[in-house]
XYZ file of N, CA and C in Angstrom:
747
model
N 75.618 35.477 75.186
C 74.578 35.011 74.275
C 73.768 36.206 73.782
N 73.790 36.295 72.375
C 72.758 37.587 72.039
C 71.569 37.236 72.335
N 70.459 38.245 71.738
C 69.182 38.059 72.033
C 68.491 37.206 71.454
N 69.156 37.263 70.046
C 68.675 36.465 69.117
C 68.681 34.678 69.030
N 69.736 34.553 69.948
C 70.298 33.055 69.912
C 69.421 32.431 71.224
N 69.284 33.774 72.650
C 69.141 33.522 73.926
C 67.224 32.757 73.261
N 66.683 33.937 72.539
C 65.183 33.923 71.964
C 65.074 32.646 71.341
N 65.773 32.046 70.768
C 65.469 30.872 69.632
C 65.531 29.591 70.713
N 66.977 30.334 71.635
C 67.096 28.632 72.381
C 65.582 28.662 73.540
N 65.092 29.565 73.959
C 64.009 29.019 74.572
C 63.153 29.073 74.181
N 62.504 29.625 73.228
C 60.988 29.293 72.291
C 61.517 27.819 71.945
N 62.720 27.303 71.284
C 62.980 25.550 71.049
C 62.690 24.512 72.399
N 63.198 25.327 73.388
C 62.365 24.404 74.789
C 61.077 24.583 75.354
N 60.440 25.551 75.064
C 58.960 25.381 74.796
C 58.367 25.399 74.045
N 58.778 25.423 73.066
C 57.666 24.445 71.441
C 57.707 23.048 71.814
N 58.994 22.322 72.388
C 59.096 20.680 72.824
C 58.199 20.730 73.699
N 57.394 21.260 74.674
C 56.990 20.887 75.589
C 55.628 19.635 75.306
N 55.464 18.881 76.023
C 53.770 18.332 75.257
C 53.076 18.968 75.666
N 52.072 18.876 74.280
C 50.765 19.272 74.032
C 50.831 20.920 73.762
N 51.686 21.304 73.577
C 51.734 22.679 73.136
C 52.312 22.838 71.920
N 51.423 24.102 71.183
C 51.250 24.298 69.503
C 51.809 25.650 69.111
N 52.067 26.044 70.316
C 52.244 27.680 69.484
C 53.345 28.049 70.520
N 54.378 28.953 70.549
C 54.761 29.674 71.399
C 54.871 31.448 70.574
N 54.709 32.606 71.637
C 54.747 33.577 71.091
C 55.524 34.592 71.709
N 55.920 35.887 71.542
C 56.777 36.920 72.140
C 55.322 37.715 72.284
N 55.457 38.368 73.269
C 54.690 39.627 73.511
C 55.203 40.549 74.221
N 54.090 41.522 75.314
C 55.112 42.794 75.901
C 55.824 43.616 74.857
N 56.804 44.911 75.484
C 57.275 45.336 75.154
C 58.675 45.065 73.938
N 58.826 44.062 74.164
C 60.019 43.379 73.124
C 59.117 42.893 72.162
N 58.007 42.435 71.953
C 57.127 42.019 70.393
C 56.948 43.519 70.141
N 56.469 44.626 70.780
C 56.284 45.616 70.491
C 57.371 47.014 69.762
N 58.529 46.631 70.249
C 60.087 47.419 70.228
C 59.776 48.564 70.941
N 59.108 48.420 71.758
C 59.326 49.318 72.713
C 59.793 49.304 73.713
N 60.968 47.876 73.922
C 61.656 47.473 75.366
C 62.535 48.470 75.173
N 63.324 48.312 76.171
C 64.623 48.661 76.890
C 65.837 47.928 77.097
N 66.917 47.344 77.315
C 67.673 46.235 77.736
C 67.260 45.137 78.341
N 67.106 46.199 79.945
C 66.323 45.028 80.950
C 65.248 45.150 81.237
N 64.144 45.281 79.868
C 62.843 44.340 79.967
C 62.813 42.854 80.032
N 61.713 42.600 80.571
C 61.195 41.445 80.844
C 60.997 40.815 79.257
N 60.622 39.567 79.261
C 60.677 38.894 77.738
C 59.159 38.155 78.496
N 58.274 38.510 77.553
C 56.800 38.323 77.893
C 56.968 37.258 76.753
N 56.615 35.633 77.238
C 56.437 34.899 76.188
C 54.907 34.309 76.928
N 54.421 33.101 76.025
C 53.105 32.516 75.966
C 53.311 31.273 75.406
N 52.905 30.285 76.408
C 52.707 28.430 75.633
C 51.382 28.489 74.705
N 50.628 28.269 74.054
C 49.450 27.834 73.769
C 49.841 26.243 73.347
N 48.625 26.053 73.972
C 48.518 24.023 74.168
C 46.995 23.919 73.739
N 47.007 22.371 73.754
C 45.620 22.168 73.735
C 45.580 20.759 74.122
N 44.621 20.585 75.258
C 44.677 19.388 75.890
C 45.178 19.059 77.194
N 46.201 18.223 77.438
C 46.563 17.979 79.231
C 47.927 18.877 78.987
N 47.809 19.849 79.242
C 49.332 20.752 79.348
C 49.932 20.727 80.632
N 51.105 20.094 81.155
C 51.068 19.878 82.577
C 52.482 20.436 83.159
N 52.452 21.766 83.866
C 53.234 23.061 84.169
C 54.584 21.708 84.654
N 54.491 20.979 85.399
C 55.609 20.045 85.648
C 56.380 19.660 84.779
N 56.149 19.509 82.988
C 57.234 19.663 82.212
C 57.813 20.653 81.951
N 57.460 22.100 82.207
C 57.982 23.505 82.334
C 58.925 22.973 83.056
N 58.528 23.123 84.601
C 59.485 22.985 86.048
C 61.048 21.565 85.280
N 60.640 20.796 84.731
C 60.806 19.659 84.591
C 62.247 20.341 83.763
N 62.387 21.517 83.135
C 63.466 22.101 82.105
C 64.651 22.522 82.832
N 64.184 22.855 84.439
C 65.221 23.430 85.246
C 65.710 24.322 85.318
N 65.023 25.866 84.469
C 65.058 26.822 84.624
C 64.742 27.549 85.996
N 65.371 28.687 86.512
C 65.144 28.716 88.066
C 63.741 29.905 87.530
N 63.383 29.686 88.960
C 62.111 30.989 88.939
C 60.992 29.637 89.956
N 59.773 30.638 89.382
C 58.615 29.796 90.144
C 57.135 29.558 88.631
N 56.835 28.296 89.374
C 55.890 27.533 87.760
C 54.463 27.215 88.554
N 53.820 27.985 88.167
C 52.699 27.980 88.473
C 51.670 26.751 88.106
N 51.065 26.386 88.884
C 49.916 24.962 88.099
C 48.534 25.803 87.130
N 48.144 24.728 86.819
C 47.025 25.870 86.090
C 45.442 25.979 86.803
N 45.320 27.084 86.627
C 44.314 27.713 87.364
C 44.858 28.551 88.478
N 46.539 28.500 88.980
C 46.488 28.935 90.298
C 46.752 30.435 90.217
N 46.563 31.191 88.899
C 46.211 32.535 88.739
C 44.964 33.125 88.561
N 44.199 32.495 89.162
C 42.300 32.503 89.356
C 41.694 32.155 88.694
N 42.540 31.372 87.724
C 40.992 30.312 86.840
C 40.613 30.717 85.804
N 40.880 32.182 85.785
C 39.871 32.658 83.984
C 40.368 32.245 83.411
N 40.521 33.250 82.221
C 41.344 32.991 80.648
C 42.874 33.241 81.243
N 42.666 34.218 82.227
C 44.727 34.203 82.622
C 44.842 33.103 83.569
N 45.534 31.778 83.035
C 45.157 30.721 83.976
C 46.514 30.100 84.743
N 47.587 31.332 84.515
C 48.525 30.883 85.056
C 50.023 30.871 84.257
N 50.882 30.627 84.751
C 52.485 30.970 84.238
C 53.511 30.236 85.003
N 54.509 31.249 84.640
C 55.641 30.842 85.410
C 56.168 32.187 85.320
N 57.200 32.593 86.302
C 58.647 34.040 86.637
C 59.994 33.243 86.628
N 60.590 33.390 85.904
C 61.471 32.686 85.499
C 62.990 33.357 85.289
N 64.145 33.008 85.719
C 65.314 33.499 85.600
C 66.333 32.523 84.582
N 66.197 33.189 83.490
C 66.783 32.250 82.206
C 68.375 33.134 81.322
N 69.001 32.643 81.496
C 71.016 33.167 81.280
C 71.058 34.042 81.619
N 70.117 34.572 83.151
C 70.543 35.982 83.646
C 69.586 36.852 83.046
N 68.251 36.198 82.032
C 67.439 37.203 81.832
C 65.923 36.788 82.821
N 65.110 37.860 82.806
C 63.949 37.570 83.298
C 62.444 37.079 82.197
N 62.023 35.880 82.871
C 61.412 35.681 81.761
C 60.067 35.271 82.063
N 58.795 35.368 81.287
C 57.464 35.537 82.025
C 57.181 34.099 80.884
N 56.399 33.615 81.164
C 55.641 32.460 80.709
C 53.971 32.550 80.750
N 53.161 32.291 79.969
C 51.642 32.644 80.109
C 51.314 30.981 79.550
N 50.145 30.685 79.983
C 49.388 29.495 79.620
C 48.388 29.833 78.989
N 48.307 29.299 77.975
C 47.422 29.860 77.128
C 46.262 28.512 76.522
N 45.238 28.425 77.179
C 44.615 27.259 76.736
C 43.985 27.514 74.808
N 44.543 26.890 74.243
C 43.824 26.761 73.082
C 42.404 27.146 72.534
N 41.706 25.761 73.446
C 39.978 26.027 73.370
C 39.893 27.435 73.889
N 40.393 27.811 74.797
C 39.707 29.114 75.414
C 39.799 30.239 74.936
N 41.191 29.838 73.897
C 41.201 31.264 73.064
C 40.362 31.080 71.788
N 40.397 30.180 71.285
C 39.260 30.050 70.082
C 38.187 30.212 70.455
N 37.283 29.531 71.620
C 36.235 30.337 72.082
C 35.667 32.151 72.073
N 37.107 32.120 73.090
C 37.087 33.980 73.065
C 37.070 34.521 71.850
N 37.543 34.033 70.915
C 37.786 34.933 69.736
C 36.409 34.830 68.860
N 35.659 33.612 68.810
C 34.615 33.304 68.280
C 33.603 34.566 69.155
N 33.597 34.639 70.279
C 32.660 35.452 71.034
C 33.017 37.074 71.461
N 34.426 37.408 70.885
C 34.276 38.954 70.195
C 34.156 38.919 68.945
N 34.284 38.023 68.302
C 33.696 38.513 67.051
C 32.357 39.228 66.756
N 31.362 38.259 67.968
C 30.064 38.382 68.340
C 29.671 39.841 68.812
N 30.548 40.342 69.444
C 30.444 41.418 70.401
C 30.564 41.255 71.719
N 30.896 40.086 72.116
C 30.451 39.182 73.343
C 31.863 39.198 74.078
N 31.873 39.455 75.615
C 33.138 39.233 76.314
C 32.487 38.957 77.848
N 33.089 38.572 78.557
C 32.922 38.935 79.799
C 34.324 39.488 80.226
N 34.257 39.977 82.405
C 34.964 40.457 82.852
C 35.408 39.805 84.201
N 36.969 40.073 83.724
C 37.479 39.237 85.502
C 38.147 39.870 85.607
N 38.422 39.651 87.214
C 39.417 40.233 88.318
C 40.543 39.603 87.723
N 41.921 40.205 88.224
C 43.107 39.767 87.491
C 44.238 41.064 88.624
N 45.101 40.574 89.375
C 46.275 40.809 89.918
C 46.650 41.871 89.292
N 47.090 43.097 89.850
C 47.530 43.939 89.214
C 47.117 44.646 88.071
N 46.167 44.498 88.140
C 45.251 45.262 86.692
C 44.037 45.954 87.578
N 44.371 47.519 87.864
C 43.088 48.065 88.632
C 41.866 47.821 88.179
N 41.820 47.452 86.913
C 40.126 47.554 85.800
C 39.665 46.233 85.780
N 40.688 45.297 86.152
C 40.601 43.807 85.987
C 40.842 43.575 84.300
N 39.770 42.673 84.026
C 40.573 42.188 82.356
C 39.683 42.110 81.634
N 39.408 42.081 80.410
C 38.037 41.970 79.338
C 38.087 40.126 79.056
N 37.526 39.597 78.651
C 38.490 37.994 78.451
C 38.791 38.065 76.661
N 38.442 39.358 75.936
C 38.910 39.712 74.599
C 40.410 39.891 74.609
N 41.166 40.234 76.125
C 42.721 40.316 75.670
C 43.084 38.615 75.332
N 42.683 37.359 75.224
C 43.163 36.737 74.201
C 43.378 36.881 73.337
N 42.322 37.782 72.855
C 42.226 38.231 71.014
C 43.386 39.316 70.971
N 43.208 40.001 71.803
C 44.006 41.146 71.367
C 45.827 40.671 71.260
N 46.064 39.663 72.411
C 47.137 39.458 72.153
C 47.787 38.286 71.087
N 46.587 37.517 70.019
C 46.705 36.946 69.208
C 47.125 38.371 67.968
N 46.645 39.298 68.067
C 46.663 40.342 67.361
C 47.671 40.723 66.822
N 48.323 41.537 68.650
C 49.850 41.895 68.636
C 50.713 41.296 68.954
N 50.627 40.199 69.479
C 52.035 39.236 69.855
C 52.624 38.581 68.599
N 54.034 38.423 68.993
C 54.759 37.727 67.579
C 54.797 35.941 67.753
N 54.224 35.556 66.921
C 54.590 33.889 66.736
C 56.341 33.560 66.461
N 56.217 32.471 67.145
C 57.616 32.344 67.364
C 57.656 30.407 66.917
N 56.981 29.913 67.213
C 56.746 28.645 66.632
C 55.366 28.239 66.284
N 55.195 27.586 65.599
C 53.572 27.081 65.294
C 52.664 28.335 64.624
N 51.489 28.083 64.606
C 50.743 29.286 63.690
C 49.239 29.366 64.864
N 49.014 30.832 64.211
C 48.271 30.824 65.135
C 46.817 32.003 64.501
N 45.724 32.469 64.981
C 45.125 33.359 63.941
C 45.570 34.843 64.493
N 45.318 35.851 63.343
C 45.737 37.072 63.873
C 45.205 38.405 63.365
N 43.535 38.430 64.265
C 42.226 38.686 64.002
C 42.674 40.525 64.054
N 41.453 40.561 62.776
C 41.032 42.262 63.023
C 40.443 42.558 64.494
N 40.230 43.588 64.869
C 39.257 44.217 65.590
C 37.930 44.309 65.281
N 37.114 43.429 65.801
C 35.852 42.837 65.049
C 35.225 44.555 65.358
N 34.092 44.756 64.573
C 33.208 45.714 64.264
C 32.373 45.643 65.657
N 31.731 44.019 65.789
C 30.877 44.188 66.519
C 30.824 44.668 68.360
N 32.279 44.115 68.473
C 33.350 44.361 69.644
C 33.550 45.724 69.899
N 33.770 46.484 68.949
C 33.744 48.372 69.106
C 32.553 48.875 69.265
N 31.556 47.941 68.824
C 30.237 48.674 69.222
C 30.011 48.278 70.706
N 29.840 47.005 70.823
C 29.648 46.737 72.324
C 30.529 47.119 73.427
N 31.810 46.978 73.672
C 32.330 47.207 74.870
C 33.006 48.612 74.946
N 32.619 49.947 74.494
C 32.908 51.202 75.118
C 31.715 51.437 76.388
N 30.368 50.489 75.628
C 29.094 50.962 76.796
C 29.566 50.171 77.969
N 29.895 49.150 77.753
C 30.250 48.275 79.162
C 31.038 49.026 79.894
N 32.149 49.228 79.319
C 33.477 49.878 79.769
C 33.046 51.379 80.544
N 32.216 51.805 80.194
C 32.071 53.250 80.574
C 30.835 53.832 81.321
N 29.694 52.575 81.143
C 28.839 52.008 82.335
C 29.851 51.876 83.965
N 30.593 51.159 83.793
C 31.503 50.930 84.940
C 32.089 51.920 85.503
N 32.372 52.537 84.560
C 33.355 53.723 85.437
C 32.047 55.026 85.551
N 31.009 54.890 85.318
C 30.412 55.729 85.959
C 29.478 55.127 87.235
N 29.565 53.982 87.538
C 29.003 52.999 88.560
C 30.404 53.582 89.309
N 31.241 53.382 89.085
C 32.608 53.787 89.801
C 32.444 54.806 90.740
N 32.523 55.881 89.974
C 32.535 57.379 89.941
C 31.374 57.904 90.974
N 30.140 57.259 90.865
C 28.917 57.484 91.654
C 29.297 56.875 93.211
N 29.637 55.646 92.836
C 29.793 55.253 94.147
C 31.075 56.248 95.334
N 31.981 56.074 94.665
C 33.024 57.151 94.926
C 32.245 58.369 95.495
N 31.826 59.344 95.244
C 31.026 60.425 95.240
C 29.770 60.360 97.135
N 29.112 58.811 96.645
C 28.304 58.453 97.687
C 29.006 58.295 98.913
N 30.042 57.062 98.857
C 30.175 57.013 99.803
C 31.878 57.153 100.711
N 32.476 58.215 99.805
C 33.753 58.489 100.083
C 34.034 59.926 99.949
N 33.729 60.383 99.027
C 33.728 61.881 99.204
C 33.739 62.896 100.197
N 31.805 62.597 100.587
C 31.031 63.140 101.712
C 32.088 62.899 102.769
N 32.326 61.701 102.846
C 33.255 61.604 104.349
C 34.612 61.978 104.103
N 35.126 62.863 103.450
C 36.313 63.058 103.694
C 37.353 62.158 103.204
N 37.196 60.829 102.529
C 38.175 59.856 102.230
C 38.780 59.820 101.601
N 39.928 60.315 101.239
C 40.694 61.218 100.352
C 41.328 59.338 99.304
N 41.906 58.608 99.950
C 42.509 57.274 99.732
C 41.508 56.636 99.239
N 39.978 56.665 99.395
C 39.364 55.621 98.928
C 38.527 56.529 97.583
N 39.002 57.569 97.413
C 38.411 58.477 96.287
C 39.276 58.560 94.826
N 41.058 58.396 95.860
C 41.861 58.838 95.080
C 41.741 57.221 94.015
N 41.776 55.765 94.496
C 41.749 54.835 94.163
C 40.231 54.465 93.492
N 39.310 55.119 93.540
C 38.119 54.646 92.887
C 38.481 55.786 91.519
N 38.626 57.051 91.347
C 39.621 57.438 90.869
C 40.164 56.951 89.656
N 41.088 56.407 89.901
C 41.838 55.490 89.076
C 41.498 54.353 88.316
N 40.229 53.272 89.136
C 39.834 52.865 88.194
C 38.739 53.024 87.175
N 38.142 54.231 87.759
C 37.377 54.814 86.631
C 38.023 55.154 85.448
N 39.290 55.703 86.050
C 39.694 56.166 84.481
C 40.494 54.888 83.662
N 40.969 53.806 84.428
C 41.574 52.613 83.440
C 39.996 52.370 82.800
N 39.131 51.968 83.703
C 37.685 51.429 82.926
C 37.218 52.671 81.754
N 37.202 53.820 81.666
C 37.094 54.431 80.783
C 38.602 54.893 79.561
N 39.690 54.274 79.893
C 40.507 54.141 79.094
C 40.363 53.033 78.175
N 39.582 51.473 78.722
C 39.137 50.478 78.189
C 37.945 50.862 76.835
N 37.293 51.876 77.824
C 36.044 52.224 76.474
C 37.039 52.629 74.970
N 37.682 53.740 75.634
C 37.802 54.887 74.501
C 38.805 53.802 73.151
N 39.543 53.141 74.325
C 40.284 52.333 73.112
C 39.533 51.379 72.060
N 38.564 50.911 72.874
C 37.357 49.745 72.059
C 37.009 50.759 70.871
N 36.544 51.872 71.865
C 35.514 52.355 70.410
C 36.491 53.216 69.363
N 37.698 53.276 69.621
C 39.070 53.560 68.400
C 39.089 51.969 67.341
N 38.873 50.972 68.175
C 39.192 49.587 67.563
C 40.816 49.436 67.618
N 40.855 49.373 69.046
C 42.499 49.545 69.550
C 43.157 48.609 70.247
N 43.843 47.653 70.185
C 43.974 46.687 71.143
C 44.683 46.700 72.218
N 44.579 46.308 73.076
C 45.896 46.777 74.506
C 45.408 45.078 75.301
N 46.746 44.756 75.638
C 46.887 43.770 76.401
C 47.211 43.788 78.098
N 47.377 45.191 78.314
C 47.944 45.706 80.169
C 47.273 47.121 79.979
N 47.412 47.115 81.528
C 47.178 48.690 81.910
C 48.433 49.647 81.983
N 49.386 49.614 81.589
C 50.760 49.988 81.733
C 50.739 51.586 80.844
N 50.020 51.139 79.958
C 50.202 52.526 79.012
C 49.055 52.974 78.431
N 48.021 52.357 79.166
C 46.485 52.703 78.800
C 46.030 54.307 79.058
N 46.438 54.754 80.217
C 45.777 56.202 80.052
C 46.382 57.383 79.656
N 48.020 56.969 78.955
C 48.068 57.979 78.277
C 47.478 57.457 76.362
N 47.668 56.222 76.019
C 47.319 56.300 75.073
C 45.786 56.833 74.752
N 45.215 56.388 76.035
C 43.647 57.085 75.924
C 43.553 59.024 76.106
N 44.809 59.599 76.485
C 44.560 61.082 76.491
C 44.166 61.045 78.049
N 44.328 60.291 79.045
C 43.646 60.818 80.226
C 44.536 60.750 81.753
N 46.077 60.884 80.763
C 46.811 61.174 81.723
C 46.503 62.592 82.807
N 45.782 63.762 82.484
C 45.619 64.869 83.331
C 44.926 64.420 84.549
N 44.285 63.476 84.449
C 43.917 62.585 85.820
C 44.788 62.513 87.191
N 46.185 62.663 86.678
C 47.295 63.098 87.849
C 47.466 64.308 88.680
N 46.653 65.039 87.682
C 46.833 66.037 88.604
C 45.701 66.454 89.625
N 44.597 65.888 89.245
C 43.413 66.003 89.727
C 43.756 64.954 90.909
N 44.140 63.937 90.752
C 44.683 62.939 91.887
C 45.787 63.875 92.906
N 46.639 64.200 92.746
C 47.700 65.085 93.161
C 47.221 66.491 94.139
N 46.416 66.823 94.166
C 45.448 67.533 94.658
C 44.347 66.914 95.636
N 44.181 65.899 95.777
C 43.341 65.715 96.546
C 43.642 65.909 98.225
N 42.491 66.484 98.759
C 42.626 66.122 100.516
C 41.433 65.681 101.110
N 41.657 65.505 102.336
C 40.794 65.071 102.999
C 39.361 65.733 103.150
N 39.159 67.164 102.403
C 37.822 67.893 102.799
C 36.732 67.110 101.772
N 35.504 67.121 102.524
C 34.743 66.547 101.337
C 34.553 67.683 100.381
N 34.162 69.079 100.774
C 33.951 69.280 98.950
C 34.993 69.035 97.849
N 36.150 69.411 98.706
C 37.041 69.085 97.966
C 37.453 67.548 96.436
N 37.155 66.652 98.305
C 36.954 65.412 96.978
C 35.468 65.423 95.940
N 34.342 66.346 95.968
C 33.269 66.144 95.662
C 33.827 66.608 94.414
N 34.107 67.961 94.508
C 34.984 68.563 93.361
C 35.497 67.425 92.592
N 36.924 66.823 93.455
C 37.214 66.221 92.313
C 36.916 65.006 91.598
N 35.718 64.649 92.179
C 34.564 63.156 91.800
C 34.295 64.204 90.385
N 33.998 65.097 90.106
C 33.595 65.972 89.040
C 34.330 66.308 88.203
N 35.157 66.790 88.292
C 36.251 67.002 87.068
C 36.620 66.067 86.544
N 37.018 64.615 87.179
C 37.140 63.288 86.747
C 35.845 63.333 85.953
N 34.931 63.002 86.264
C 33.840 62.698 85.142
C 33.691 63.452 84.376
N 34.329 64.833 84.232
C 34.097 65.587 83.091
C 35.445 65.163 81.864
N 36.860 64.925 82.655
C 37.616 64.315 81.834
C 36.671 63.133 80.786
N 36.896 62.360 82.071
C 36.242 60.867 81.543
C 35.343 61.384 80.478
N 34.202 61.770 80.459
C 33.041 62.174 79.518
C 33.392 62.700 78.006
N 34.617 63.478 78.243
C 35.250 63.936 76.916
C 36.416 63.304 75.699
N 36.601 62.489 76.734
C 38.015 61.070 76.365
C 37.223 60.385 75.074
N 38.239 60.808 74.151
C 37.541 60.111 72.818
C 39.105 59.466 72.091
């Protein structure tokens, strides 16, 4: 089965699903920047009683998540899915919640959640962003600029944090020698200041996967790569990090 036929026959079994209006491609394959065996990042958007048991209900193997049981925010859950031998991701995408979100970056307005595998956690604007860059595949959907007011507001948030980061790091890991809890505070200073620099470009990113080189702050590796257990050492490198960070435009 090509890609093309494998793509049509399952966006057609989840456009049927009830109560869902949109299905979309995202990831690296909406982007063309996959590989063979990338993953196929798709998305339901529904609106109303969307109930993961007609997913399960298709008989695709993998595992189908209920909703909420990916912590409730705006990422409210999926499925991992093994479909003609490909791997396939599923996102739930509540309707209201993305029209909300999008109404409230327009504003300038976001909040922030924890989220699995994302050291920085999540802005709740990657709805928007991935209405942005993801490809529609059935149904219609909106497919917003980078609001003005959104680039003004969240580089300060974004970069507030990673110097709350950075301080704390410094206080209470450094001094003692904690090479592991420096190297990891570290890191998310610089995803949280990779978050700024992209806002205030008016840049959208949906993962942390390719955030700090597109932000310029890949040299962060080496400063990581270097670390030991002495405290000046890590004090040192609590410093050069913030001098990166500080210059990241």
């Amino acid at each position: 089965m090509t890609d093309d036929v494998f793509l049509h026959s399952v966006t057609e079994r989840l456009a049927a699903l009830p109560a869902v209006h949109a299905v979309t491609l995202g990831g690296s394959r909406a982007q063309g920047t996959h590989t063979p065996d990338s993953d196929w990042d798709m998305a339901v958007y529904y609106r109303g009683a969307f109930d993961p048991a007609d997913l399960r209900a298709v008989g695709w193997d993998g595992q189908v998540s209920e909703l909420g049981e990916w912590g409730g925010g705006v990422f409210n859950g999926g499925a991992w899915l093994s479909i003609e031998g490909r791997r396939v991701d599923v996102h739930y995408r509540d309707l209201d919640v993305v029209e909300h979100e999008l109404t409230q970056a327009r504003q300038g307005r976001f909040h922030w959640e924890p989220l699995m595998f994302h050291l920085a956690g999540i802005p709740s604007y990657l709805l928007v962003a991935e209405l942005a860059v993801n490809q529609v595949l059935s149904g219609s959907l909106p497919r917003p600029e980078y609001p003005s007011a959104l680039r003004e507001a969240a580089p300060a948030f974004w970069r507030g944090r990673a110097a709350l980061t950075l301080q704390y790091a410094e206080g209470a890991y450094a001094g003692r020698g904690r090479a592991a809890e420096v190297a990891g505070a570290l890191a998310v200073a610089a995803m949280e200041t990779a978050h700024a620099v992209l806002a205030a470009r008016g840049e959208w990113t949906t993962n942390e996967k390719r955030l700090l080189e597109r932000a310029g702050l890949r040299d962060l590796d080496t400063i990581v790569t270097d670390l030991s257990p002495d405290p000046e050492a890590l004090t040192r490198a609590v410093a050069e990090a913030e001098k990166l960070f500080t210059t990241a435009s």
